[in-house]
Coordinates of N, CA, C and O in Angstrom, one line a residue:
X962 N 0.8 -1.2 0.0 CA 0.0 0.0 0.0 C 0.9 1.2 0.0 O 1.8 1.4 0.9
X963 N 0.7 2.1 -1.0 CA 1.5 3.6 -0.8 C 0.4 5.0 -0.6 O -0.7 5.3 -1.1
X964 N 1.0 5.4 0.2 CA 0.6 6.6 0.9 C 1.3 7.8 0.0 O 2.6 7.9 -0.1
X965 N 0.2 8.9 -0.8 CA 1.0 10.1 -1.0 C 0.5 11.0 -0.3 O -0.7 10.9 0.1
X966 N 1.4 12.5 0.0 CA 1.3 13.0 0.6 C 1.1 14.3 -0.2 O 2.1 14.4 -0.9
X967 N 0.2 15.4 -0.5 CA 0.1 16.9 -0.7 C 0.1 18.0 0.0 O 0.0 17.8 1.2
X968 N 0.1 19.1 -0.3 CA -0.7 20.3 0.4 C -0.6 21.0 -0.6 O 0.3 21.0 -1.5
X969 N -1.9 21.9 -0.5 CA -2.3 23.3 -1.2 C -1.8 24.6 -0.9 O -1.0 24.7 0.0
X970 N -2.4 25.6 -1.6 CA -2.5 26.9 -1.0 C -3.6 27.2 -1.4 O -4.1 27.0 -2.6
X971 N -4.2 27.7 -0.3 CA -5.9 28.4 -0.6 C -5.6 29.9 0.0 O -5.2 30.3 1.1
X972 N -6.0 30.7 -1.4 CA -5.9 31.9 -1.7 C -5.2 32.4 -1.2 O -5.1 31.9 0.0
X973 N -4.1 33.7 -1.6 CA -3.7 34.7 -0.6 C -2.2 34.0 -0.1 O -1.4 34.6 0.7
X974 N -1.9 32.7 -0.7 CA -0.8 32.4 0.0 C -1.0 31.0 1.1 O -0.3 30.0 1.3
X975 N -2.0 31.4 1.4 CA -2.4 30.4 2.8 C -2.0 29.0 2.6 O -2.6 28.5 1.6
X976 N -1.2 28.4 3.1 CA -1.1 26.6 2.9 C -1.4 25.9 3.8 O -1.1 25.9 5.0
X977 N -2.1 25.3 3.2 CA -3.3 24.3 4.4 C -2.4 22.8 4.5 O -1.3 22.6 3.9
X978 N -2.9 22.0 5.4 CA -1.8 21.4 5.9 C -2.1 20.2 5.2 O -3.2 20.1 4.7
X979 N -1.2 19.1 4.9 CA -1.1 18.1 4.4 C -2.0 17.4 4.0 O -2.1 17.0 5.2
X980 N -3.0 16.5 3.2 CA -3.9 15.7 3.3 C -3.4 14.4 2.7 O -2.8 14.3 1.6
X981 N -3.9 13.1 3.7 CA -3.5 12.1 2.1 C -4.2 11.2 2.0 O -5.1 10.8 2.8
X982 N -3.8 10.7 0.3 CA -4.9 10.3 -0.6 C -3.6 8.7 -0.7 O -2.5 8.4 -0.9
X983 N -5.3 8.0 -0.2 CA -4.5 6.1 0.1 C -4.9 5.7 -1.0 O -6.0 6.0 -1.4
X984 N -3.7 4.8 -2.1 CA -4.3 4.4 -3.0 C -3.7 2.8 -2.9 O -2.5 2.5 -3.0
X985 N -4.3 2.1 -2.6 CA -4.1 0.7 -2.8 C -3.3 0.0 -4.3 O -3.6 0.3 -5.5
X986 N -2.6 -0.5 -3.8 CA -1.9 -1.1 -5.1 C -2.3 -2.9 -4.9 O -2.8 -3.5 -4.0
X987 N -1.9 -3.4 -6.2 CA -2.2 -4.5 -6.5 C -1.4 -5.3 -5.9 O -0.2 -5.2 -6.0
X988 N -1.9 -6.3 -5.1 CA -0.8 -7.4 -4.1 C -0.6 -8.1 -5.2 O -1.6 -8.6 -5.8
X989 N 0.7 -8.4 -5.7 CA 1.3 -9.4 -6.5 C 1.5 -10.5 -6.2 O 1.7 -11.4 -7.1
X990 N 1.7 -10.9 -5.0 CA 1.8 -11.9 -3.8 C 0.5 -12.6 -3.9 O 0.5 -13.8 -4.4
X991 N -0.7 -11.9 -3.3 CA -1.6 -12.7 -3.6 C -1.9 -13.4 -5.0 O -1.9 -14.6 -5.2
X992 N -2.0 -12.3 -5.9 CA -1.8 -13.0 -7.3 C -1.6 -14.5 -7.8 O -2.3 -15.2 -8.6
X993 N -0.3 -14.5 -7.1 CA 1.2 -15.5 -7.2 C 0.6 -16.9 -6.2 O 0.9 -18.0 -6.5
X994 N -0.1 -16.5 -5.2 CA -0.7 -17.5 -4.2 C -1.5 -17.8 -4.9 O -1.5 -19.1 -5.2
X995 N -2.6 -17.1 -5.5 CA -3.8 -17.7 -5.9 C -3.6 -18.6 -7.4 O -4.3 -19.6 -7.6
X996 N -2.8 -18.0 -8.2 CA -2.5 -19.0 -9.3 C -1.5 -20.3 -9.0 O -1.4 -21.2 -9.8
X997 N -0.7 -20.5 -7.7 CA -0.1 -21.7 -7.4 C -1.6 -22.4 -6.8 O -2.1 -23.4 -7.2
X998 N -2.0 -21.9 -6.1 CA -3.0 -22.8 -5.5 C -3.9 -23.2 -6.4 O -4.4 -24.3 -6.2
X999 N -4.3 -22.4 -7.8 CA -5.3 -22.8 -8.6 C -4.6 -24.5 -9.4 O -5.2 -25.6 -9.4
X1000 N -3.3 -24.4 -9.8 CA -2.9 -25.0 -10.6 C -1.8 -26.2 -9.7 O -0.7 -26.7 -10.1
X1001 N -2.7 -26.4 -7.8 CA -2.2 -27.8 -7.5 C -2.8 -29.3 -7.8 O -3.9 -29.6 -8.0
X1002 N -2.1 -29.8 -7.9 CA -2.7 -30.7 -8.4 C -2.7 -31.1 -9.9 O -3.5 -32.0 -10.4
X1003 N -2.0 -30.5 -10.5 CA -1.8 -30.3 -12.1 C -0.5 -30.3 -12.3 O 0.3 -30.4 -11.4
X1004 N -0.2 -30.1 -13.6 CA 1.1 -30.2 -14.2 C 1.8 -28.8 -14.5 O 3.0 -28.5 -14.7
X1005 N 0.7 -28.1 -14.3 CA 0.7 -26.2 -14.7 C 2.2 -25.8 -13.6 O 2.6 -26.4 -12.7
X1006 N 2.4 -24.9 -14.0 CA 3.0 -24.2 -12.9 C 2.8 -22.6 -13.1 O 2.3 -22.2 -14.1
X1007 N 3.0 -21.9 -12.4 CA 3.2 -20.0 -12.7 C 5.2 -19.6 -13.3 O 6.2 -20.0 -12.9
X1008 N 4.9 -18.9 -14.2 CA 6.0 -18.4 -14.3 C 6.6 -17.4 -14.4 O 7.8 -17.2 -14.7
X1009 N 5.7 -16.5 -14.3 CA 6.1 -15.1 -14.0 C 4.2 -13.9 -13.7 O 3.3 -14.1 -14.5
X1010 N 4.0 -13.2 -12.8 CA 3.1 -12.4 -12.5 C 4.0 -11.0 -12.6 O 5.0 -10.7 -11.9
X1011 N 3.4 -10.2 -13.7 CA 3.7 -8.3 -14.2 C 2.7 -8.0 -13.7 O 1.6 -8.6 -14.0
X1012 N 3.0 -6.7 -12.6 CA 2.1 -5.6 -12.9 C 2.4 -4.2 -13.3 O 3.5 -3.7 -12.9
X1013 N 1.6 -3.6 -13.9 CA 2.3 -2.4 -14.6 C 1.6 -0.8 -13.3 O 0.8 -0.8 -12.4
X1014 N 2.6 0.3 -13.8 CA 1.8 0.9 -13.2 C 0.4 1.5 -13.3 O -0.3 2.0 -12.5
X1015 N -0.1 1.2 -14.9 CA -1.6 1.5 -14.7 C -2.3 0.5 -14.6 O -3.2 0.3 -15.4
X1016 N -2.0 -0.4 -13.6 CA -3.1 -2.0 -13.5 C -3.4 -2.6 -14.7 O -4.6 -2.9 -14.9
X1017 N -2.7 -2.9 -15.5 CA -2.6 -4.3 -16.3 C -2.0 -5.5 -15.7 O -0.8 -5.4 -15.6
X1018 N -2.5 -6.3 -15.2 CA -2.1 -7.8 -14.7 C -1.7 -8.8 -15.6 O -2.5 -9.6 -16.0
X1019 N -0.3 -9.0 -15.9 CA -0.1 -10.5 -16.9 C 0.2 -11.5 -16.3 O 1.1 -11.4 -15.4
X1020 N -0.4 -12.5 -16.4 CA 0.2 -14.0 -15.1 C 0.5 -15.2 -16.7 O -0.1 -15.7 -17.6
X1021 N 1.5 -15.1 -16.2 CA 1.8 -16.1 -17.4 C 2.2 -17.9 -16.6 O 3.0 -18.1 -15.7
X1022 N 1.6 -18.6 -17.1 CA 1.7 -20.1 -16.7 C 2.3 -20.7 -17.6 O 2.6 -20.0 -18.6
X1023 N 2.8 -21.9 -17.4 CA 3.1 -22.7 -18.6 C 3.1 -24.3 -17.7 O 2.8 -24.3 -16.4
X1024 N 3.3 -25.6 -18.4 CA 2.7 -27.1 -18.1 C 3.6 -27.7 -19.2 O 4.2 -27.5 -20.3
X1025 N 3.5 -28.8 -17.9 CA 4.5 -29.8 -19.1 C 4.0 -30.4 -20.0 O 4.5 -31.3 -20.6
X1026 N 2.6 -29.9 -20.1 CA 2.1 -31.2 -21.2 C 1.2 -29.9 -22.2 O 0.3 -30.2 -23.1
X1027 N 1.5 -28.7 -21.9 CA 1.0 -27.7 -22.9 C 0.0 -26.9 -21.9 O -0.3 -27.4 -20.8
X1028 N -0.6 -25.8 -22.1 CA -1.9 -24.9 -21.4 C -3.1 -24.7 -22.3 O -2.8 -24.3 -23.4
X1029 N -4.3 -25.0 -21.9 CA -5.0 -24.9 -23.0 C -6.0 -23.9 -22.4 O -5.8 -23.6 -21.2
X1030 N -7.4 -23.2 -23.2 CA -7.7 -22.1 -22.6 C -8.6 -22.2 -20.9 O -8.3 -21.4 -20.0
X1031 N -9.2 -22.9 -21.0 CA -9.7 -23.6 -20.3 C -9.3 -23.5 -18.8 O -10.1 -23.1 -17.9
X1032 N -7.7 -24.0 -18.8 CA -6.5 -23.9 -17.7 C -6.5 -22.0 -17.6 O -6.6 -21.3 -16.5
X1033 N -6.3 -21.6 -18.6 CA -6.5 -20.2 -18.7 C -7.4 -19.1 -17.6 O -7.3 -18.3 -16.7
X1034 N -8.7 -20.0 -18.5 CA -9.8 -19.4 -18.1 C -10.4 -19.4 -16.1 O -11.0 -18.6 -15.4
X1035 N -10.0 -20.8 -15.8 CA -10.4 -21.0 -14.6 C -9.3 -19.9 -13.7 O -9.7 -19.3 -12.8
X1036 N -8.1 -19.8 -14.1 CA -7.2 -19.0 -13.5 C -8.1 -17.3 -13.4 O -8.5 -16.9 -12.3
X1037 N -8.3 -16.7 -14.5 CA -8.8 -15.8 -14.5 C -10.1 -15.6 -13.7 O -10.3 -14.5 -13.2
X1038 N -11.0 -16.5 -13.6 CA -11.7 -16.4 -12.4 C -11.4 -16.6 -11.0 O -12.2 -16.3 -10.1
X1039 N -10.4 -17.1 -10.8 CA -10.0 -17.4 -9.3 C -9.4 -16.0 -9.2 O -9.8 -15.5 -8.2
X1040 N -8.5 -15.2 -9.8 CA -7.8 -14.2 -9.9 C -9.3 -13.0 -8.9 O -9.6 -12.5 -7.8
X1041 N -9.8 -13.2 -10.3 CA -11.0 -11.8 -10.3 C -11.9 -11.8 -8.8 O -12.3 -10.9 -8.1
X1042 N -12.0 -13.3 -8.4 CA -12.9 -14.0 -7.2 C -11.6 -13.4 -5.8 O -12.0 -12.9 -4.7
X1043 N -10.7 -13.4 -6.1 CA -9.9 -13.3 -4.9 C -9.8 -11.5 -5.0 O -9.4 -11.0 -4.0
X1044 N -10.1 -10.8 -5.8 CA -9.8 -9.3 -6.1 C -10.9 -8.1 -6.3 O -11.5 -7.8 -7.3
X1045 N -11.0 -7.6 -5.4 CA -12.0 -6.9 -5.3 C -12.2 -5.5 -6.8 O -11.4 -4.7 -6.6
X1046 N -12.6 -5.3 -7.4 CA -13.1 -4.5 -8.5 C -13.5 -2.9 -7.9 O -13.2 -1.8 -8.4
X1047 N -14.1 -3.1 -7.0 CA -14.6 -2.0 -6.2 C -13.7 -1.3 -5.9 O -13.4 -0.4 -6.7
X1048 N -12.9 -1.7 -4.6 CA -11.1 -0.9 -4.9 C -10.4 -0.6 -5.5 O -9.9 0.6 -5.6
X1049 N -9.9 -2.0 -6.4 CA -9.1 -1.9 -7.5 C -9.2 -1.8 -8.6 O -9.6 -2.9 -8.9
X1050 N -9.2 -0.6 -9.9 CA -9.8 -1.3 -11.1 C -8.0 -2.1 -11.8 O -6.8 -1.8 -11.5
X1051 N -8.5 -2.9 -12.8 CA -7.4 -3.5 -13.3 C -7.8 -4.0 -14.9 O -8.9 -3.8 -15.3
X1052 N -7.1 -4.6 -15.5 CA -6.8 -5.4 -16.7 C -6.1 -6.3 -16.3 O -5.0 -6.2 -15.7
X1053 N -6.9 -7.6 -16.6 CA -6.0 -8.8 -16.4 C -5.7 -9.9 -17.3 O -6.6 -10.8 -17.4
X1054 N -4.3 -10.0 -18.1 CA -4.4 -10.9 -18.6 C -3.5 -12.6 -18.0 O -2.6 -12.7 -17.2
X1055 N -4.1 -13.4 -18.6 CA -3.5 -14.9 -18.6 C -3.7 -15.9 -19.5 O -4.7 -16.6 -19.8
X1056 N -1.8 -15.9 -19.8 CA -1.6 -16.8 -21.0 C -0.6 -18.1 -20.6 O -0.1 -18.4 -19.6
X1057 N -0.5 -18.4 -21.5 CA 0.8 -19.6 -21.6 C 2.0 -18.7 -22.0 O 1.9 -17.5 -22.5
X1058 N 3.2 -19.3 -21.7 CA 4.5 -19.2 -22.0 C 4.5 -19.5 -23.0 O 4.2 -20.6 -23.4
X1059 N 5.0 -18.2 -24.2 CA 5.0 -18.6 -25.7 C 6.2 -19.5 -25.8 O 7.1 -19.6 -24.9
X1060 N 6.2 -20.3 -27.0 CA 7.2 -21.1 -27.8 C 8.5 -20.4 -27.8 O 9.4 -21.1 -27.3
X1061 N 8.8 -19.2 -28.2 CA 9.8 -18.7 -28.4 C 9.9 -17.8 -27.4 O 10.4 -16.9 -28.0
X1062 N 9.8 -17.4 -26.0 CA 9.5 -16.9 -25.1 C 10.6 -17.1 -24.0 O 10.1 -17.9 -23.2
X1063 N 12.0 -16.8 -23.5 CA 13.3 -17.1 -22.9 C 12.4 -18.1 -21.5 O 11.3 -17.9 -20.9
X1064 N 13.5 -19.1 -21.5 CA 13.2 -19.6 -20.2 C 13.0 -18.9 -18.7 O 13.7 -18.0 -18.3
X1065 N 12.3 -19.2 -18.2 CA 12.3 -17.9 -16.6 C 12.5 -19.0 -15.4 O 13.4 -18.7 -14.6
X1066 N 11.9 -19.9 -15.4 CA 12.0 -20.6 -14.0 C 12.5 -22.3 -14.2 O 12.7 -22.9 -15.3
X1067 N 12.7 -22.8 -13.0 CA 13.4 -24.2 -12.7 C 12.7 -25.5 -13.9 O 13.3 -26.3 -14.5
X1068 N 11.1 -25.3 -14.1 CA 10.4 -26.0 -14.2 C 10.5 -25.6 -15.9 O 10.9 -26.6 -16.5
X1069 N 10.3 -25.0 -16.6 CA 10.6 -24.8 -18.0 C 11.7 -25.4 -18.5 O 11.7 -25.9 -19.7
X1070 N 13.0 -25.5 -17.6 CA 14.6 -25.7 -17.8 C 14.0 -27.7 -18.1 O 14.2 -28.5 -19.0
X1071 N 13.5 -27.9 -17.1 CA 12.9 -29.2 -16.7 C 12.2 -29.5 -18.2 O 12.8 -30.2 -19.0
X1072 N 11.3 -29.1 -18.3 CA 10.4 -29.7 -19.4 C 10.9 -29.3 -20.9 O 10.2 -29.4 -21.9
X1073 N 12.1 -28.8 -20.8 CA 12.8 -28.9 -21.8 C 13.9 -29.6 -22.3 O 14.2 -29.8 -23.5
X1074 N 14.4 -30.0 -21.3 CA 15.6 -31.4 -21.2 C 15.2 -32.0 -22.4 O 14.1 -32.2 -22.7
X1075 N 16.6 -32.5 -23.5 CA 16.1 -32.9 -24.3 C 16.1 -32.3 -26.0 O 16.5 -32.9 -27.1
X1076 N 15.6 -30.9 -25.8 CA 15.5 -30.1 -26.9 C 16.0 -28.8 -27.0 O 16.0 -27.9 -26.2
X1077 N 16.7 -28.7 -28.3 CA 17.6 -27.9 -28.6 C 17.1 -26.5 -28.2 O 16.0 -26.1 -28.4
X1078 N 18.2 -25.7 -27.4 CA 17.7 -24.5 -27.0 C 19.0 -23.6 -27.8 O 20.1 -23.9 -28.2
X1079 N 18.4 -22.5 -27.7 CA 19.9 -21.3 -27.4 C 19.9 -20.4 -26.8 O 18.8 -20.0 -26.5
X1080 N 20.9 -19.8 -26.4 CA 21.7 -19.5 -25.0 C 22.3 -18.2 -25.9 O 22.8 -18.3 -27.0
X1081 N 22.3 -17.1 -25.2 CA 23.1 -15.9 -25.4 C 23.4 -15.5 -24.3 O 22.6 -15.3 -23.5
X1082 N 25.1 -15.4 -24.1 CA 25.6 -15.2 -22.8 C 25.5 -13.7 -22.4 O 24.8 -12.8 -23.0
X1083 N 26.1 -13.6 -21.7 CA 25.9 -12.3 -20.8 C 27.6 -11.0 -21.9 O 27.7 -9.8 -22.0
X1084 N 28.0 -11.7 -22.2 CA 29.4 -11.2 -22.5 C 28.9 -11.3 -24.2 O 29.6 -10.6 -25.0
X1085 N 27.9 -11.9 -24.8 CA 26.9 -11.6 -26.4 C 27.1 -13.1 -26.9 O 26.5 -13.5 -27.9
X1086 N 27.9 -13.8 -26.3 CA 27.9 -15.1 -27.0 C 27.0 -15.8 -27.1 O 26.3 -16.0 -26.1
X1087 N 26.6 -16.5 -28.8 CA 25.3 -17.2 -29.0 C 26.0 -19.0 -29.4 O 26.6 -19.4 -30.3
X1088 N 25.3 -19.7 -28.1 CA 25.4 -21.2 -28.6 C 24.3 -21.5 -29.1 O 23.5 -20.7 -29.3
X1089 N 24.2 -22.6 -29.3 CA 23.2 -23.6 -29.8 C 23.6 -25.2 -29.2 O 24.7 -25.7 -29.0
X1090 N 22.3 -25.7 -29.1 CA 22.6 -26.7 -27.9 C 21.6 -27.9 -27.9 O 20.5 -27.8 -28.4
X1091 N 22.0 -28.9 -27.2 CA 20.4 -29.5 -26.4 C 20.9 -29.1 -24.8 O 22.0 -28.9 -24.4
X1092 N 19.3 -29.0 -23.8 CA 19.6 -28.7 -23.1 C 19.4 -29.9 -22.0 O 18.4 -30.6 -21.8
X1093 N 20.3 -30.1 -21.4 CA 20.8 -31.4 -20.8 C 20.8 -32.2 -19.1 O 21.2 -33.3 -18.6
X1094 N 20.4 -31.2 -18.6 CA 20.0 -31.2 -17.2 C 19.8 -29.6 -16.9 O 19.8 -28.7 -17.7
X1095 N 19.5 -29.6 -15.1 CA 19.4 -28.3 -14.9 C 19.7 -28.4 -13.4 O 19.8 -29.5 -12.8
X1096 N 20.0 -27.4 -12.9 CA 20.4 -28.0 -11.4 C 19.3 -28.0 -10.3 O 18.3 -27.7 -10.8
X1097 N 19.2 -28.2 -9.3 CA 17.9 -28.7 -7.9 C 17.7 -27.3 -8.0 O 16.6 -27.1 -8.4
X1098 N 18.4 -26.2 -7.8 CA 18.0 -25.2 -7.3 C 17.7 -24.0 -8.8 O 17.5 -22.8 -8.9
X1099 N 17.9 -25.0 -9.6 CA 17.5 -23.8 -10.8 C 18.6 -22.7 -11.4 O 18.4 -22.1 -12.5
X1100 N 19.8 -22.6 -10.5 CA 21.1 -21.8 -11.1 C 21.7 -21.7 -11.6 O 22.3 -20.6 -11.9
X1101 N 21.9 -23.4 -12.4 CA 22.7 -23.5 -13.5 C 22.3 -24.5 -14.0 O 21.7 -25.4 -13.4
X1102 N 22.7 -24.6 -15.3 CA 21.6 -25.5 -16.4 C 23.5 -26.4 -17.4 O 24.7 -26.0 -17.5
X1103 N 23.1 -27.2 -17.7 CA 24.2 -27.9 -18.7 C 23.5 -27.9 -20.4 O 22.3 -27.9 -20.9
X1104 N 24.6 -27.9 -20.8 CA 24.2 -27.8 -22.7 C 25.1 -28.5 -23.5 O 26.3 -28.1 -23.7
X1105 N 24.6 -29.6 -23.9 CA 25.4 -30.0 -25.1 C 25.5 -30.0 -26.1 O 24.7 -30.4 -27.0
X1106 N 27.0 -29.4 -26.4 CA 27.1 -28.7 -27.8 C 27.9 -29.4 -28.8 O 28.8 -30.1 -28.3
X1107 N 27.8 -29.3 -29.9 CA 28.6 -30.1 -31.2 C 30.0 -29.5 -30.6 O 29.8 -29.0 -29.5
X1108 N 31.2 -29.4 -31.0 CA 32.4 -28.5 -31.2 C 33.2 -29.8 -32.1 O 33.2 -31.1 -32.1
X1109 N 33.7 -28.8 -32.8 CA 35.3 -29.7 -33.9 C 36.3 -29.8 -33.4 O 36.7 -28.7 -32.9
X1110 N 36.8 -30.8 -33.3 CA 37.7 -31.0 -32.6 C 38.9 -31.9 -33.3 O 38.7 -33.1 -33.6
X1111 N 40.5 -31.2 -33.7 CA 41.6 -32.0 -34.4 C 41.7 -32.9 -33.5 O 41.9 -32.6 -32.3
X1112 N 41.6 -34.3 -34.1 CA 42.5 -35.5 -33.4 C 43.8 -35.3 -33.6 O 44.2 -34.5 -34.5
X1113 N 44.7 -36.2 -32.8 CA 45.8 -36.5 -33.4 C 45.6 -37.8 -34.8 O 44.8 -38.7 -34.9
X1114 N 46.4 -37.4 -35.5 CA 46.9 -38.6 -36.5 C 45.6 -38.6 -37.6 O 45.5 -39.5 -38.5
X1115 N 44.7 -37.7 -37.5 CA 43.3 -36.9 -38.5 C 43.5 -36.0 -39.4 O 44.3 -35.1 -38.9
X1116 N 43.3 -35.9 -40.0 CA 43.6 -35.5 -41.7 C 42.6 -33.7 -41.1 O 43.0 -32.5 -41.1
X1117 N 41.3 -34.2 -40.8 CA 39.6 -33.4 -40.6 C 39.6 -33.9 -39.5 O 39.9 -35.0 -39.0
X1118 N 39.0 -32.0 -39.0 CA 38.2 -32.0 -37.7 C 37.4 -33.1 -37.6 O 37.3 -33.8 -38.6
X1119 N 36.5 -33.4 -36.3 CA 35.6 -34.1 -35.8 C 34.8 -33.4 -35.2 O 35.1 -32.2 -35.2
X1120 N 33.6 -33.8 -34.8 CA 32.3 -33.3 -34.7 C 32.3 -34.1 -33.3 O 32.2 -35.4 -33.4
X1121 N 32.4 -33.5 -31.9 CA 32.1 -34.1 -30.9 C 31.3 -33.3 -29.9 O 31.1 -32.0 -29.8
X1122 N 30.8 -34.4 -28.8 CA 30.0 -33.6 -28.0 C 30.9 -33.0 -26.8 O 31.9 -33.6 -26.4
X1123 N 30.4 -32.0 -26.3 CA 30.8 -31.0 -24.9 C 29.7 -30.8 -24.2 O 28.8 -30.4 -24.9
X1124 N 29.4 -30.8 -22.8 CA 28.9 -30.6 -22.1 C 29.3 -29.4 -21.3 O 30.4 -29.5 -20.7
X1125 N 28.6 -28.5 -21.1 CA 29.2 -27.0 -20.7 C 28.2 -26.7 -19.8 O 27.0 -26.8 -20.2
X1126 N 28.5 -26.2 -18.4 CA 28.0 -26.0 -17.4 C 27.7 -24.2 -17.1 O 28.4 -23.3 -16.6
X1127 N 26.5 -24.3 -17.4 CA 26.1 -22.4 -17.0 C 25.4 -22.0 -16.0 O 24.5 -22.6 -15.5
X1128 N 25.9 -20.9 -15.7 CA 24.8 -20.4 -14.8 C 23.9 -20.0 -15.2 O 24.1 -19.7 -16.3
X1129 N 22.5 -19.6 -14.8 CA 21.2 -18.9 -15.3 C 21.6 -17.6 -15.2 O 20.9 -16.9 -15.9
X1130 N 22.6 -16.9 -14.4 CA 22.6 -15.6 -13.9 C 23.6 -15.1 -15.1 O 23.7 -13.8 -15.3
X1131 N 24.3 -15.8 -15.7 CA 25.5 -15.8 -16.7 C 25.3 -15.3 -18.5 O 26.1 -15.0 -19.4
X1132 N 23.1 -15.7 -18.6 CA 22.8 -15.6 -19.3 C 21.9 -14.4 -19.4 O 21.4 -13.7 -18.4
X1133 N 21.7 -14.0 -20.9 CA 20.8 -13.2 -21.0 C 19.2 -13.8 -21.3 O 18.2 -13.5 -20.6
X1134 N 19.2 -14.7 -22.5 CA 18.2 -15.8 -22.1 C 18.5 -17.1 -22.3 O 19.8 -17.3 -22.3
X1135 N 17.7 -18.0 -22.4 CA 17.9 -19.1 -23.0 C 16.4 -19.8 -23.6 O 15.5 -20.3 -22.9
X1136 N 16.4 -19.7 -24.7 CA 15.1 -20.2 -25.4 C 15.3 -21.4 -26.3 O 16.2 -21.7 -27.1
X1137 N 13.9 -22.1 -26.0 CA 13.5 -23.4 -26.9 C 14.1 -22.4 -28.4 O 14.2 -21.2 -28.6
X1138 N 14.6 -23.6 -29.5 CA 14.9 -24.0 -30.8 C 14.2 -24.2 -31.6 O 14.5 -25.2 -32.2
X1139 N 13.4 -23.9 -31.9 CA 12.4 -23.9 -33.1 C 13.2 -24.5 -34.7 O 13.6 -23.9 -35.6
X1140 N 13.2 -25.8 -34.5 CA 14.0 -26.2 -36.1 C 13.0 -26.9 -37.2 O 12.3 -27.9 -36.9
X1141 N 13.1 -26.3 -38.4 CA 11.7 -26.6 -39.4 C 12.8 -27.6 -40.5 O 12.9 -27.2 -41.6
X1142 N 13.2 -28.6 -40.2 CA 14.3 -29.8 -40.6 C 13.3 -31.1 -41.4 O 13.8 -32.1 -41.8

């Protein structure tokens, strides 16, 4: 909740003393409660709640087995059910985690294992990868990447795998691979 504070002058100079005007802000917290709680018991998870400063609400979810509107829709009523209108006005939207959309949390890294992602580091470097584990706590993720590599007693490079150990914090994103092969 933020408190502003004013004062006037009424005519002649006069400044009247302070008045303040309480304006409730949107608990993001509750938010965040109310869409984990909606989506226990399911495969869903939350993975990111925006609010802006003129009350637009984005709650974006995503599932390991996809979100369909449905999962959407019940969310947006538990949202509206937990949020009073009277106090607050708002815009609320809730979607899925697009396709091409950077990874954000532990459980996306998870349901991606497997498929080719890429990674742009923090320093501009772009890999290409599969993404190969992720760690318990979500901090650092592994990527295995082609690289060429001279043997001895080899005429031509080789095409071998490396496994390369990152941090999430190291990165700018890391998004699913979209390959049309």
């Amino acid at each position: 909740m933020t408190i502003f504070a004013a004062s006037y002058s009424h005519g002649g100079g006069r400044q009247l003393p302070p008045f303040y005007l309480q304006i409730q802000m949107i608990d993001k917290q509750l938010i965040e409660r109310v869409v984990t709680e909606a989506l226990e018991g399911t495969d869903g998870f939350l993975v990111e709640v925006r609010v802006t400063p003129d009350n637009v609400v984005a709650v974006e979810i995503d599932s390991m087995t996809g979100v369909d509107i449905d999962t959407c829709a019940m969310i947006t009523r538990k949202i509206e059910a937990a949020m009073d209108r009277d106090v607050e006005d708002y815009e609320l939207e809730v979607g899925s985690a697009g396709l091409t959309s950077p990874l954000k949390v532990r459980r996306q890294y998870e349901k991606n294992i497997g498929n080719e992602v890429e990674v742009l580091t923090r320093d501009g470097h772009k890999l290409h990868g599969v993404l190969s584990g992720v760690s318990h706590d979500g901090t650092e993720f592994t990527l295995t990447v082609q690289e060429k590599v001279k043997e001895p007693g080899r005429k031509r490079p080789a095409m071998v795998e490396k496994a390369l150990t990152l941090a999430v914090s190291d990165t700018k994103y890391v998004k699913y691979l979209i390959n049309f092969k």
